[in-house]
XYZ file of C-alpha atoms in Angstrom:
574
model
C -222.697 89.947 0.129
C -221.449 93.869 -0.477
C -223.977 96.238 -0.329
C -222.624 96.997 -3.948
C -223.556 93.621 -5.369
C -226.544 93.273 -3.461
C -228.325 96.784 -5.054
C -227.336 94.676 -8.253
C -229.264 91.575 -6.601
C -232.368 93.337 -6.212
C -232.920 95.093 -8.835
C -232.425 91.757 -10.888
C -234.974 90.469 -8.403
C -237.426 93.145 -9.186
C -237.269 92.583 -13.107
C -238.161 88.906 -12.063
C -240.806 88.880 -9.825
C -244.285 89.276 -10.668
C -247.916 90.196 -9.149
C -248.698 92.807 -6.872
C -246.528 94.818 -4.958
C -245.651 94.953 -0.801
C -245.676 98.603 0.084
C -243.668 99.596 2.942
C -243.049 102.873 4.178
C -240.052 103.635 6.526
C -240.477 106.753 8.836
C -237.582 107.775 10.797
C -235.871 110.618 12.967
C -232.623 109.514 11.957
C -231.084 108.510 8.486
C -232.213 104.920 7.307
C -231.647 105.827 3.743
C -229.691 101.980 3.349
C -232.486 100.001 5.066
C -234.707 100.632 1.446
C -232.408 98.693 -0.872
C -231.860 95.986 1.987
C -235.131 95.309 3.094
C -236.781 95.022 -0.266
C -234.098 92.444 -1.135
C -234.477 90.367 2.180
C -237.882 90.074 1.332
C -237.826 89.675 -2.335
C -235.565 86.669 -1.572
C -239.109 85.163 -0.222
C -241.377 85.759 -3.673
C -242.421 89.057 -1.752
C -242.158 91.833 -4.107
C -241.376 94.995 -1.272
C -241.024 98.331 -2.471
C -239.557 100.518 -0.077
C -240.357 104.398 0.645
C -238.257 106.300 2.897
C -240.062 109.006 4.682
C -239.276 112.195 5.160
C -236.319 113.006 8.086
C -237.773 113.630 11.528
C -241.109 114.175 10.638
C -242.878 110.840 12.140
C -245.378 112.293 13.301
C -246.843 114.168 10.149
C -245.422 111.397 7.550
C -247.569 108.537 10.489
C -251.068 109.977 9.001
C -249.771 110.623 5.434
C -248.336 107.339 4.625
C -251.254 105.573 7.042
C -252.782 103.358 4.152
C -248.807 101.585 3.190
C -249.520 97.680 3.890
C -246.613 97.970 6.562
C -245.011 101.059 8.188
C -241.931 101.000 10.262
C -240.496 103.116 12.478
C -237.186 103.913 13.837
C -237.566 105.990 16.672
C -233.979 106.686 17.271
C -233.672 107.406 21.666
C -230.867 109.320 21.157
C -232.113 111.984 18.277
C -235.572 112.558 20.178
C -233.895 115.854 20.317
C -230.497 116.776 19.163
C -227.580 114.759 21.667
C -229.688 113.476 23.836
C -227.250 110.605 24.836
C -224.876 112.984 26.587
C -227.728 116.209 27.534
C -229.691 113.663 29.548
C -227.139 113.593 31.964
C -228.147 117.035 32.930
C -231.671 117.498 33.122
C -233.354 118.102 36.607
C -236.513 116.649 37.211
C -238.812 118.899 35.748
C -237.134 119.224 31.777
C -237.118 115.496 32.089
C -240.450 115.242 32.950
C -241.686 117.820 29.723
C -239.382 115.831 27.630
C -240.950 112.582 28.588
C -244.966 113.773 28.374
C -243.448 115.633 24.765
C -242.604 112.323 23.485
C -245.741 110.555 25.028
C -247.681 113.352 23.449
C -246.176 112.010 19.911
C -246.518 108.505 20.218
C -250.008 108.898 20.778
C -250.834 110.885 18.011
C -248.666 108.575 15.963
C -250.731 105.433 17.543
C -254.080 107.508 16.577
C -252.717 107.824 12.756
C -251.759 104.272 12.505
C -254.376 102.779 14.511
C -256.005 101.113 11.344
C -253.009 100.556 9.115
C -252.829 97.089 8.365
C -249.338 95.952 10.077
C -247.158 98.814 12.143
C -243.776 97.622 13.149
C -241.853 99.995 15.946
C -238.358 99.094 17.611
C -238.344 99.645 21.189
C -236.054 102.502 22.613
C -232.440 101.246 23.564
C -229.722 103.391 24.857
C -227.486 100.292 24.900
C -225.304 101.897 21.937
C -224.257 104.552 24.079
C -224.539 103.315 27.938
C -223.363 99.113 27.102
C -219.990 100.399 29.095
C -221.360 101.620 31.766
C -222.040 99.384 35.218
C -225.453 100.987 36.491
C -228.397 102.807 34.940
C -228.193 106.551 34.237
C -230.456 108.781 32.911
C -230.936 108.012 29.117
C -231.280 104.256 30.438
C -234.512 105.879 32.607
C -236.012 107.380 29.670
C -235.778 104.557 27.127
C -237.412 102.194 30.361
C -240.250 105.072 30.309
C -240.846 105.454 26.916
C -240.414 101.819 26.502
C -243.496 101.347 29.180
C -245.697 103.575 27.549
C -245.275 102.192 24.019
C -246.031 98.274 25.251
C -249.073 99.769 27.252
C -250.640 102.218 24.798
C -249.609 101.068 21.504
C -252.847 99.362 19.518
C -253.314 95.959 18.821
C -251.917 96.287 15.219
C -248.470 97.257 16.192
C -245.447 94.837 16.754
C -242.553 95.930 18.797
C -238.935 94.912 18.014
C -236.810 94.111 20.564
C -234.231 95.947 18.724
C -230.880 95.118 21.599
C -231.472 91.439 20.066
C -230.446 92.429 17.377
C -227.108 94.267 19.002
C -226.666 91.539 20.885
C -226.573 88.802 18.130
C -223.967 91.221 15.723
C -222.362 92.952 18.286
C -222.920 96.855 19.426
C -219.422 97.802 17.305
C -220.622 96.001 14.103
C -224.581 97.567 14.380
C -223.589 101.191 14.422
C -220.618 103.439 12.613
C -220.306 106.723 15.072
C -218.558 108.643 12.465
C -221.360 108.564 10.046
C -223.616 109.576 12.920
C -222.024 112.972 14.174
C -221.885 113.775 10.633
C -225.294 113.007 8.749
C -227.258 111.317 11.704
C -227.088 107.947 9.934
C -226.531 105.695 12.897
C -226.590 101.992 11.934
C -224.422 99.969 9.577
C -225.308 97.785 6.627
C -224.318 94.981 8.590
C -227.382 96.160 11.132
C -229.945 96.704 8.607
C -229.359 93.037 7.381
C -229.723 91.840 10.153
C -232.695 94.041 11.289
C -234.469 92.893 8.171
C -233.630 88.949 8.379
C -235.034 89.158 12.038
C -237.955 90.971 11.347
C -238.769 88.852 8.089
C -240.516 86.093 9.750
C -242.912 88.694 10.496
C -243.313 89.703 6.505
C -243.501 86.048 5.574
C -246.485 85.234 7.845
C -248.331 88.864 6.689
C -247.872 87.544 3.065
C -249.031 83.640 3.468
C -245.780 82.477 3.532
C -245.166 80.720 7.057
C -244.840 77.409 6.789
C -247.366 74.546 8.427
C -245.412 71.043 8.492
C -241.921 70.170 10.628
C -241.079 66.573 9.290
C -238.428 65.198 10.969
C -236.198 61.446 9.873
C -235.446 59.495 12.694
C -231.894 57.870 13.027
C -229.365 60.440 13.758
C -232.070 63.322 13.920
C -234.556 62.525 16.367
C -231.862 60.486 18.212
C -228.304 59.275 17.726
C -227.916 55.915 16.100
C -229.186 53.403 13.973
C -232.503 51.852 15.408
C -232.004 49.109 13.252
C -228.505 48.054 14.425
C -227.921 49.512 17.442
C -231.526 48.684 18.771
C -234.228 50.165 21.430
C -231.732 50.013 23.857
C -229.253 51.842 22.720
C -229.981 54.848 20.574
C -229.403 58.303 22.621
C -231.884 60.862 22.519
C -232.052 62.080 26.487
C -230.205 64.902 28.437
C -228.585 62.142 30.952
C -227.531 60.340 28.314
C -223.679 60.882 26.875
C -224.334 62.890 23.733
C -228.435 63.068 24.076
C -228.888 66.542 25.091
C -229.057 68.163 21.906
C -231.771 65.396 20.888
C -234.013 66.021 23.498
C -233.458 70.108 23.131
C -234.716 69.660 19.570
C -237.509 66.966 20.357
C -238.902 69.826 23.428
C -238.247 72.510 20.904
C -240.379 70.902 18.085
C -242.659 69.558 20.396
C -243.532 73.206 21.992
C -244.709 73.869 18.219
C -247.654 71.749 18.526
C -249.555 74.941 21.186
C -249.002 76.524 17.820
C -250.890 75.013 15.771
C -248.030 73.497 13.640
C -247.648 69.704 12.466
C -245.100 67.767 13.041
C -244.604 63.887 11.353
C -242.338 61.659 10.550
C -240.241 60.798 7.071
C -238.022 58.013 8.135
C -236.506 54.959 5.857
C -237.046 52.298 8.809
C -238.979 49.218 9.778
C -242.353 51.084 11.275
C -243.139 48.786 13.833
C -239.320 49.284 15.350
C -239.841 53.027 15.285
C -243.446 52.453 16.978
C -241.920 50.666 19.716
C -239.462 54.096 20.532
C -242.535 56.458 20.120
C -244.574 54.599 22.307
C -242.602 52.744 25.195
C -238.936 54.645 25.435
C -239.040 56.264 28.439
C -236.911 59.315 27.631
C -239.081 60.343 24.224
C -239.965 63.523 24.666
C -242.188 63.302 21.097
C -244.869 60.543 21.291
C -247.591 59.390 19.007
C -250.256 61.521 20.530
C -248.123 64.504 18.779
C -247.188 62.770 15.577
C -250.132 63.990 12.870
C -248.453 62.173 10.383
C -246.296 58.953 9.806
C -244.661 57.944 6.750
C -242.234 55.273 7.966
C -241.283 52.745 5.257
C -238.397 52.360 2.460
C -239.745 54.418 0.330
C -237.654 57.221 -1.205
C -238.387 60.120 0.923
C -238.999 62.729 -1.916
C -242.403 60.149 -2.786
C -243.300 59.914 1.102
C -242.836 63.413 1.317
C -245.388 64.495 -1.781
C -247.899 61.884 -0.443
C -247.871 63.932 3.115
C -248.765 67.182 1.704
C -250.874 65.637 -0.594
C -252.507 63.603 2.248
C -252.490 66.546 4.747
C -253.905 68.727 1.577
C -250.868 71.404 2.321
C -248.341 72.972 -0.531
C -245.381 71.350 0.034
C -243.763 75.019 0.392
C -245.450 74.107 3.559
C -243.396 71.774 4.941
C -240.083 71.905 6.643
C -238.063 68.547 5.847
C -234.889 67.755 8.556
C -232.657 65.017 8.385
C -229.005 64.076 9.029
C -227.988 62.505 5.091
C -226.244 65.209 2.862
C -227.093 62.500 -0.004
C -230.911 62.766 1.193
C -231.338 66.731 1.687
C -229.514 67.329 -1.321
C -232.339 64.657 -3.319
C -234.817 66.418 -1.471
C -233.595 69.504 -2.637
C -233.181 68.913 -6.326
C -236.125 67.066 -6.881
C -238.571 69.099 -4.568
C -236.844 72.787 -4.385
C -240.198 74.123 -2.786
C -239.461 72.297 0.390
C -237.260 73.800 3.038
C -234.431 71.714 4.509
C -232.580 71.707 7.277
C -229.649 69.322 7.596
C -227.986 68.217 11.523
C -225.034 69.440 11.557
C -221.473 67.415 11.896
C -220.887 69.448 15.328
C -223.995 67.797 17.424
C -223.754 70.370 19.814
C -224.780 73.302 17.037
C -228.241 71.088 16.379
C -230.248 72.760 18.656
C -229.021 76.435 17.653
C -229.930 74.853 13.383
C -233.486 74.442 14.726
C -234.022 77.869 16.990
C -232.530 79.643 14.065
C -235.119 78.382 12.062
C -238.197 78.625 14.529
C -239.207 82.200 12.497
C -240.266 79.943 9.896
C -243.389 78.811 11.663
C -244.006 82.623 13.245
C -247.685 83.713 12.919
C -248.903 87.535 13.753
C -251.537 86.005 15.538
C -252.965 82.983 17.816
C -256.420 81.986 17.592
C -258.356 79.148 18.899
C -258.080 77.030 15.649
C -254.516 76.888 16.531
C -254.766 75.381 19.586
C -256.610 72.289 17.807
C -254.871 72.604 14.448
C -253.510 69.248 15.170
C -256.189 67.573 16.243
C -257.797 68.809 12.674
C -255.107 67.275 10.729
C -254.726 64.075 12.477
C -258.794 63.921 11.383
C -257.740 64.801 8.142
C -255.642 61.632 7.577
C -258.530 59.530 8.883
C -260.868 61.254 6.083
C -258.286 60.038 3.483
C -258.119 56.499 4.893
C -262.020 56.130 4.896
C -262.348 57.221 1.453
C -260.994 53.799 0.424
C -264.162 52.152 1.935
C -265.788 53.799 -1.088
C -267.243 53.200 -4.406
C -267.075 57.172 -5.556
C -266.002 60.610 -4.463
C -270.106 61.631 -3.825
C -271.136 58.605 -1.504
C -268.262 59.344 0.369
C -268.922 62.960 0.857
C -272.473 62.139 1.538
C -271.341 59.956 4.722
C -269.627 62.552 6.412
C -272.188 64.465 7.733
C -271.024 67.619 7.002
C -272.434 70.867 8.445
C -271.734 74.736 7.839
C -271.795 77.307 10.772
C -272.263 80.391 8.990
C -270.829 83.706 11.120
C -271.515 86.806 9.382
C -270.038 90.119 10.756
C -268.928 88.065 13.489
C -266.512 90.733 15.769
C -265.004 87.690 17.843
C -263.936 85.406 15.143
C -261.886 88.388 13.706
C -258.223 87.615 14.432
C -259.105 83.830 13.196
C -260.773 85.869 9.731
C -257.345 88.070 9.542
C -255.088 84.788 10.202
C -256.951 82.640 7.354
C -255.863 86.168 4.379
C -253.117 85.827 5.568
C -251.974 82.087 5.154
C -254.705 80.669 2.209
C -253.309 80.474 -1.060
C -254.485 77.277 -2.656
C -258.639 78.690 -2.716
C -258.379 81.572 -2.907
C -259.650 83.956 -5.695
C -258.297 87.250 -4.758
C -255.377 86.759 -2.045
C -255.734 89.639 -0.279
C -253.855 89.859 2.621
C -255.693 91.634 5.551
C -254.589 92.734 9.009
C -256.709 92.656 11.943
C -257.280 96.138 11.626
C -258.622 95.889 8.045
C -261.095 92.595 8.961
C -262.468 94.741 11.758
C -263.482 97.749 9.350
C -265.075 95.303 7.054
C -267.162 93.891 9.511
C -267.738 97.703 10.970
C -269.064 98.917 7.532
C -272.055 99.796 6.284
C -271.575 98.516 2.934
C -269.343 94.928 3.468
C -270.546 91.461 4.300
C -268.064 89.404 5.997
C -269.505 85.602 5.627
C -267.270 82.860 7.791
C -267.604 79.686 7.864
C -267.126 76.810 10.173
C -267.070 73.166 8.815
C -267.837 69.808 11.554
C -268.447 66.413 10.182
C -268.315 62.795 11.711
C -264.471 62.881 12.672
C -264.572 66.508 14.172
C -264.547 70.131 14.048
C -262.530 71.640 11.580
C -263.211 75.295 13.154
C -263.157 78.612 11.151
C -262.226 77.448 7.473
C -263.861 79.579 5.067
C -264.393 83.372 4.545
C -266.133 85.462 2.264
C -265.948 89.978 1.822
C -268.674 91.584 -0.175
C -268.642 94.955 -0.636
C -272.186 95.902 -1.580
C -273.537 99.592 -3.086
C -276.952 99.986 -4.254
C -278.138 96.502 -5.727
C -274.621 96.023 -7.310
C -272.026 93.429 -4.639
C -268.561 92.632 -5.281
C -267.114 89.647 -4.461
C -263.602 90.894 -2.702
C -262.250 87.969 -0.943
C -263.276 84.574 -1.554
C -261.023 81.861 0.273
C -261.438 78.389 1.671
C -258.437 76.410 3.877
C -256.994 73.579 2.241
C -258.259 71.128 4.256
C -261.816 71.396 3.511
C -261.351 71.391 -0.307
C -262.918 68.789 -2.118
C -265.722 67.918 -0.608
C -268.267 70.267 -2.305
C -268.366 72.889 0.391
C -266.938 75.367 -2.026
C -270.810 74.902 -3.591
C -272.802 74.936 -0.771
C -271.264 77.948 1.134
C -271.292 79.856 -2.337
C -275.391 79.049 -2.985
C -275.518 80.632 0.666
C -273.951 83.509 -0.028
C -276.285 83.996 -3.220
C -279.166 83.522 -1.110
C -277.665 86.441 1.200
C -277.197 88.908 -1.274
C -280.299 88.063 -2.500
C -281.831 89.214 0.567
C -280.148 92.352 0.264
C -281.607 93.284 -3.226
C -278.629 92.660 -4.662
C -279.315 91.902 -8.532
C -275.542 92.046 -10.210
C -272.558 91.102 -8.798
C -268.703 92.028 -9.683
C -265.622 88.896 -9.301
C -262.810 88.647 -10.193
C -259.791 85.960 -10.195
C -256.386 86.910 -9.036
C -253.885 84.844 -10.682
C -251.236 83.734 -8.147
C -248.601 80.857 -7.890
C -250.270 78.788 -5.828
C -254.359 79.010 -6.894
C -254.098 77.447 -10.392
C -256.408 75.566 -8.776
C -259.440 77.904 -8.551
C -258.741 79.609 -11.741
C -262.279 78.356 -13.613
C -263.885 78.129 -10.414
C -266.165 81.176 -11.628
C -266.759 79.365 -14.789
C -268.158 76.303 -12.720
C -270.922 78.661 -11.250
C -272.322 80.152 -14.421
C -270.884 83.316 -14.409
C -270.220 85.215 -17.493
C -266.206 86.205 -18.308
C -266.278 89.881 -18.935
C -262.256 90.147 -19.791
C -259.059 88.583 -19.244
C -255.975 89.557 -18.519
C -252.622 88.909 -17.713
C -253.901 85.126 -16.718
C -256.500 87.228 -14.724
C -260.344 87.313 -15.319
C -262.777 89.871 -14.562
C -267.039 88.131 -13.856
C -270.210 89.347 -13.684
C -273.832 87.333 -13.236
C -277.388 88.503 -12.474
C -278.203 86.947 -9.521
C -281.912 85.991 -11.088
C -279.719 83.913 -13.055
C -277.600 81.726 -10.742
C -278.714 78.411 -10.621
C -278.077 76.603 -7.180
C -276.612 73.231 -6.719
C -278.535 70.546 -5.164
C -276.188 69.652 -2.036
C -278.815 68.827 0.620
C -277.167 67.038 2.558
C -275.112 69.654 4.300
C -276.899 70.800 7.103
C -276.489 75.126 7.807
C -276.688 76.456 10.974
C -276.368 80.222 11.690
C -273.456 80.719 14.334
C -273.980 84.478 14.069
């Protein structure tokens, strides 16, 4: 796309999109001026509505604690403008202007890492001198500083930062194609269009995951996409899915590729039109699997259309199916797939077998989270529980004698400082419950819990088939006896059983405690919590306004009536 026709692209995208706004601030020592327009369509592509301000030229450090509060601030640190032609001066400083420069610059940094410390998401690129020194055979000078500066910033930047390893992106479009040198000597505006599309599209898996977009689910078919062949006509003995088999290697990349995705906390089933005992026998006795049963969460083998198998796994796994990630080899199947289910990403095998792998790495970004917690680790032992919780609830008669058999109980963690990444992850990643989606960094969980006046209630939910870990979260911003309910969010795979009104009569209880006598909520109309919109309603409280599709609460808390849900056991974690 021109640049021309894709300023006409966003602003088209901007009249279209709705709800509340992604500020980002740029701040910059060079001329970035083209990144705005780019960046805010990249991400606008993705439902997130970016708006863009450029800072002010070569001022990072002052525009770092003015602009401090944006929901993401980026910075291009250009190496080579850290003072006026650095790329060719360097060459001539002796040891001791060097060494000034260097502590100058480290002197910055940290001032800038001080301003930003409690911004919600900072994203720096590290310091490169490849545009000017990819010729040359060995190391020189500006090399030296860009390997000290670079040191410094992965050692003393704070834990909200993210670096970008900015030469991937040179390598990937080519050091000629990332930078125009005329434009440069003339108005310091280094990098080309072509570079700021691509600097946005690599750092957009990033955006996605800040916003709740990353998805949860890689479903894979089987014949010709797990391995090549027909199981059904070519048999157990000869499909080819190994690396010392002719033609295999790209199947068993892909298989180790997915597979690694599992430490991450992300499930991975099957959507296959095949006999399921046949495709049993491969997952469980062919020696050269790499993908077994033990990492399968979810099967739906059968002949079935695949856009009805597909519905019943998010609806079984309790996920949006914008969730899932759908791959197969049919043109005739992705394209059903995507007409009748457009909310579903595909991803088709390419004709040229060899590209397969490169399909699937391209795509990893999908899955990227900001950060890791323990839940992740035994995310798929959750959802594999999860499926046994639907199959038990044919055993009986209603919804409530079923709950009642699970044994369910609550570990309530309030201003807990360790669970606090796990508190930032589930903001970032709930939509279905949740009231307000408000996305918080690490940095912003971590001043709630610091404060004086905010209660940050988390919950843990265990039954009979296992832990489900840190699935519930509640901010309450108290002031006198007045509380406001600011975030109010529950993972999707604890919905349904009533939780919702147990955790809720706790948090009455708690603000209770605290003399609270009135209390403020409000519901957030989104695309994806429909769901929750009279969820208010259900407790008693009384609707003070409406609108735009959103609705503004209040209650006395003298007047709350509780729900009679003993059988959840609470226990105090912290």
């Amino acid at each position: 796309m021109k640049y021309s026709e894709l300023l006409i692209a966003n602003r088209d995208l901007e009249k279209k999109l709705k709800g509340e706004e992604y500020p980002v601030t740029v701040l910059s020592n060079i001329t970035v001026n083209q990144l705005k327009e780019i960046f805010e369509y990249t991400a606008r592509k993705e439902g997130i509505f970016a708006r863009v301000t450029i800072g002010n030229y070569d001022t990072i450090v002052q525009d770092s604690l003015q602009y401090s509060q944006s929901k993401l601030v980026v910075i291009f640190w250009e190496l080579a403008n850290i003072i006026d032609g650095l790329q060719y001066k360097a060459g001539l400083f002796d040891q001791e202007k060097l060494q000034e420069l260097l502590e100058k610059v480290k002197g910055e940094m940290q001032m800038v890492f001080d301003n930003l410390r409690e911004t919600s998401r900072v994203v720096i690129n590290k310091f490169s001198s490849l545009v000017f020194n990819y010729h040359n055979l060995e190391k020189n000078q500006l090399d030296h500083i860009a390997d000290v500066l670079n040191r410094y910033l992965v050692e003393n930047k704070p834990s909200n930062f993210t670096i970008i390893e900015i030469d991937k992106i040179f390598a990937g479009l080519s050091v000629e194609k990332s930078v125009d040198m005329r434009y440069f000597y003339s108005s310091k505006a280094l990098y080309s269009i072509d570079f700021f599309k691509s600097w946005s599209s690599f750092v957009m898996p990033l955006v996605r995951s800040l916003n709740g977009k990353a998805k949860k689910a890689l479903i894979f078919d089987c014949d010709n996409t797990l391995w090549k062949g027909i199981l059904g006509e070519d048999g157990f003995d000869h499909i080819v899915l190994a690396s010392t088999q002719t033609g295999g290697a790209p199947y068993e990349e892909v298989q180790s590729l997915a597979r690694q995705l599992i430490s991450e906390g992300i499930i991975l089933g099957l959507c296959s039109k095949n006999n399921a005992p046949d495709v049993n026998e491969v997952l469980e006795k062919h020696p050269k699997m790499v993908l077994k049963n033990e990492h399968l969460t979810i099967k739906k083998v059968n002949w079935n259309d695949k856009v009805t198998n597909l519905e019943e796994i998010a609806k079984t796994l309790n996920i949006g199916k914008d969730s899932l990630v759908f791959v197969d080899d049919s043109n005739f199947e992705i394209h059903f797939v995507n007409e009748s289910l457009p909310e579903i990403t595909t991803l088709q095998v390419p004709e040229n077998i060899s590209d397969y792998p490169k399909v699937i790495r391209e795509n990893l970004g999908l899955f990227y989270k900001v950060s890791k917690t323990r839940e992740d680790l035994k995310r798929v032992n959750m959802y594999k529980e999860q499926v046994r919780r639907e199959e038990a609830k044919g055993g009986f008669d209603n919804l409530e004698s079923y709950i009642k058999s699970l044994d369910i109980k609550l570990d309530i963690h309030t201003d807990d400082p360790d669970i606090v990444p796990r508190m930032s992850q589930m903001t970032q990643k709930t939509n279905q419950f949740n009231l307000t989606t408000k996305r918080y960094s690490e940095a912003d969980i971590r001043n709630f819990v610091d404060s004086d006046n905010h209660k940050v209630v988390a919950i843990g939910v265990s039954d009979k088939f296992g832990d489900n870990g840190i699935t519930g979260l509640a901010i309450l911003k108290t002031k006198d006896d007045q509380a406001e309910i600011d975030t109010l969010l529950m993972s999707c795979r604890i919905i349904g059983r009533n939780i919702e009104f147990r955790y809720f009569d706790y948090l009455m209880d708690l603000l209770k405690e605290e003399r609270v006598t009135t209390i403020k909520a409000t519901y957030l109309k989104t695309l994806k919590n429909d769901q929750v919109r009279d969820f208010y309603d259900k407790l008693g409280f009384e609707l003070i306004s409406e609108e735009n599709d959103n609705k503004y609460y209040h209650i006395k808390t003298a007047e709350y009536k509780p729900h009679e849900i003993n059988y959840m056991r609470i226990e105090n974690g912290r």
